[in-house]
Short mmCIF file of C-alpha atoms in Angstrom, two decimals:
data_model
loop_
_atom_site.label_atom_id
_atom_site.label_comp_id
_atom_site.label_asym_id
_atom_site.label_seq_id
_atom_site.Cartn_x
_atom_site.Cartn_y
_atom_site.Cartn_z
CA UNK A 1 -24.08 -10.47 2.44
CA UNK A 2 -26.04 -13.53 3.49
CA UNK A 3 -23.06 -15.83 4.08
CA UNK A 4 -20.33 -13.21 4.08
CA UNK A 5 -17.98 -15.31 1.95
CA UNK A 6 -17.50 -12.68 -0.75
CA UNK A 7 -17.98 -9.66 1.47
CA UNK A 8 -15.17 -7.26 2.07
CA UNK A 9 -15.02 -4.37 4.52
CA UNK A 10 -15.95 -1.00 2.91
CA UNK A 11 -12.39 0.20 3.56
CA UNK A 12 -9.13 -1.63 4.17
CA UNK A 13 -8.20 -1.97 7.84
CA UNK A 14 -5.24 0.32 7.29
CA UNK A 15 -7.65 3.10 6.35
CA UNK A 16 -9.50 2.78 9.65
CA UNK A 17 -6.14 2.77 11.46
CA UNK A 18 -5.04 5.93 9.59
CA UNK A 19 -8.33 7.70 10.40
CA UNK A 20 -8.06 6.74 14.06
CA UNK A 21 -4.39 7.93 14.16
CA UNK A 22 -5.32 11.21 12.49
CA UNK A 23 -8.29 11.74 14.84
CA UNK A 24 -5.94 11.38 17.85
CA UNK A 25 -3.24 13.75 16.49
CA UNK A 26 -2.59 17.09 18.11
CA UNK A 27 -3.18 19.07 14.89
CA UNK A 28 -6.59 17.45 14.36
CA UNK A 29 -7.51 17.99 18.00
CA UNK A 30 -6.68 21.73 17.82
CA UNK A 31 -8.48 22.18 14.51
CA UNK A 32 -11.58 20.28 15.66
CA UNK A 33 -11.70 22.12 18.99
CA UNK A 34 -11.32 25.51 17.20
CA UNK A 35 -14.05 24.75 14.65
CA UNK A 36 -16.57 22.81 16.80
CA UNK A 37 -15.70 23.86 20.35
CA UNK A 38 -15.39 20.25 21.61
CA UNK A 39 -12.95 17.36 21.56
CA UNK A 40 -13.10 15.08 18.53
CA UNK A 41 -14.81 11.72 19.08
CA UNK A 42 -12.30 9.05 17.94
CA UNK A 43 -13.96 6.06 19.62
CA UNK A 44 -15.94 5.09 16.53
CA UNK A 45 -12.77 4.85 14.37
CA UNK A 46 -11.22 2.60 16.99
CA UNK A 47 -14.32 0.39 17.05
CA UNK A 48 -14.28 0.20 13.29
CA UNK A 49 -10.63 -0.76 13.33
CA UNK A 50 -11.25 -3.48 15.91
CA UNK A 51 -14.27 -4.76 13.85
CA UNK A 52 -12.23 -4.77 10.66
CA UNK A 53 -9.45 -6.80 12.30
CA UNK A 54 -12.01 -9.13 13.82
CA UNK A 55 -13.51 -9.68 10.38
CA UNK A 56 -10.13 -10.35 8.78
CA UNK A 57 -9.08 -12.77 11.49
CA UNK A 58 -12.30 -14.63 12.33
CA UNK A 59 -14.92 -13.61 9.69
CA UNK A 60 -17.21 -12.62 12.51
CA UNK A 61 -20.80 -11.77 11.48
CA UNK A 62 -21.00 -9.25 14.36
CA UNK A 63 -17.96 -7.43 13.05
CA UNK A 64 -19.44 -7.35 9.57
CA UNK A 65 -22.73 -5.94 10.86
CA UNK A 66 -20.91 -3.36 12.91
CA UNK A 67 -18.80 -2.13 10.00
CA UNK A 68 -21.86 -1.91 7.71
CA UNK A 69 -23.86 0.07 10.29
CA UNK A 70 -20.97 2.40 10.97
CA UNK A 71 -20.43 3.15 7.27
CA UNK A 72 -24.17 3.70 6.75
CA UNK A 73 -24.26 6.14 9.64
CA UNK A 74 -21.21 7.95 8.26
CA UNK A 75 -22.85 8.32 4.84
CA UNK A 76 -26.12 9.57 6.37
CA UNK A 77 -24.27 12.12 8.43
CA UNK A 78 -22.47 13.46 5.38
CA UNK A 79 -25.73 13.74 3.44
CA UNK A 80 -27.58 15.70 6.11
CA UNK A 81 -25.63 18.91 5.43
CA UNK A 82 -27.16 21.10 2.70
CA UNK A 83 -25.13 22.66 -0.04
CA UNK A 84 -23.87 26.21 0.46
CA UNK A 85 -24.36 27.22 -3.13
CA UNK A 86 -27.55 26.63 -5.12
CA UNK A 87 -26.71 24.71 -8.26
CA UNK A 88 -27.93 26.24 -11.51
CA UNK A 89 -29.58 24.11 -14.20
CA UNK A 90 -28.14 25.90 -17.18
CA UNK A 91 -25.56 28.58 -18.04
CA UNK A 92 -26.55 32.25 -18.15
CA UNK A 93 -27.80 33.44 -21.58
CA UNK A 94 -24.93 35.89 -21.99
CA UNK A 95 -22.14 33.60 -20.83
CA UNK A 96 -20.23 34.00 -24.11
CA UNK A 97 -20.07 37.78 -24.09
CA UNK A 98 -16.88 39.54 -22.90
CA UNK A 99 -16.84 40.76 -19.34
CA UNK A 100 -17.50 44.50 -18.78
CA UNK A 101 -14.21 46.46 -18.55
CA UNK A 102 -13.60 49.01 -15.81
CA UNK A 103 -13.35 52.53 -17.03
CA UNK A 104 -9.72 53.57 -17.10
CA UNK A 105 -8.78 56.70 -15.19
CA UNK A 106 -6.86 59.02 -17.46
#
């Protein structure tokens, strides 16, 4: 990443455009507002799209830095949520036994 000659954006520019377009869609707006109670923030997707295009056209170091920071922040945000289920280390001892059958009413 020192000279940027072999560096590529983490995603193709079309992916940033698709994410930005999805973020601005009515369906996404309604879902996000219902789940989170606020409007979705689409500005970062637009900035990433602009930076990606800037990188492809001019190989701008600022655009490269912006994309790297944005992707790092996105990864960190996805890692901060804990798992809902606790993962087990091994299968239960009786995993191979048949399941208990309900008593049939006669």
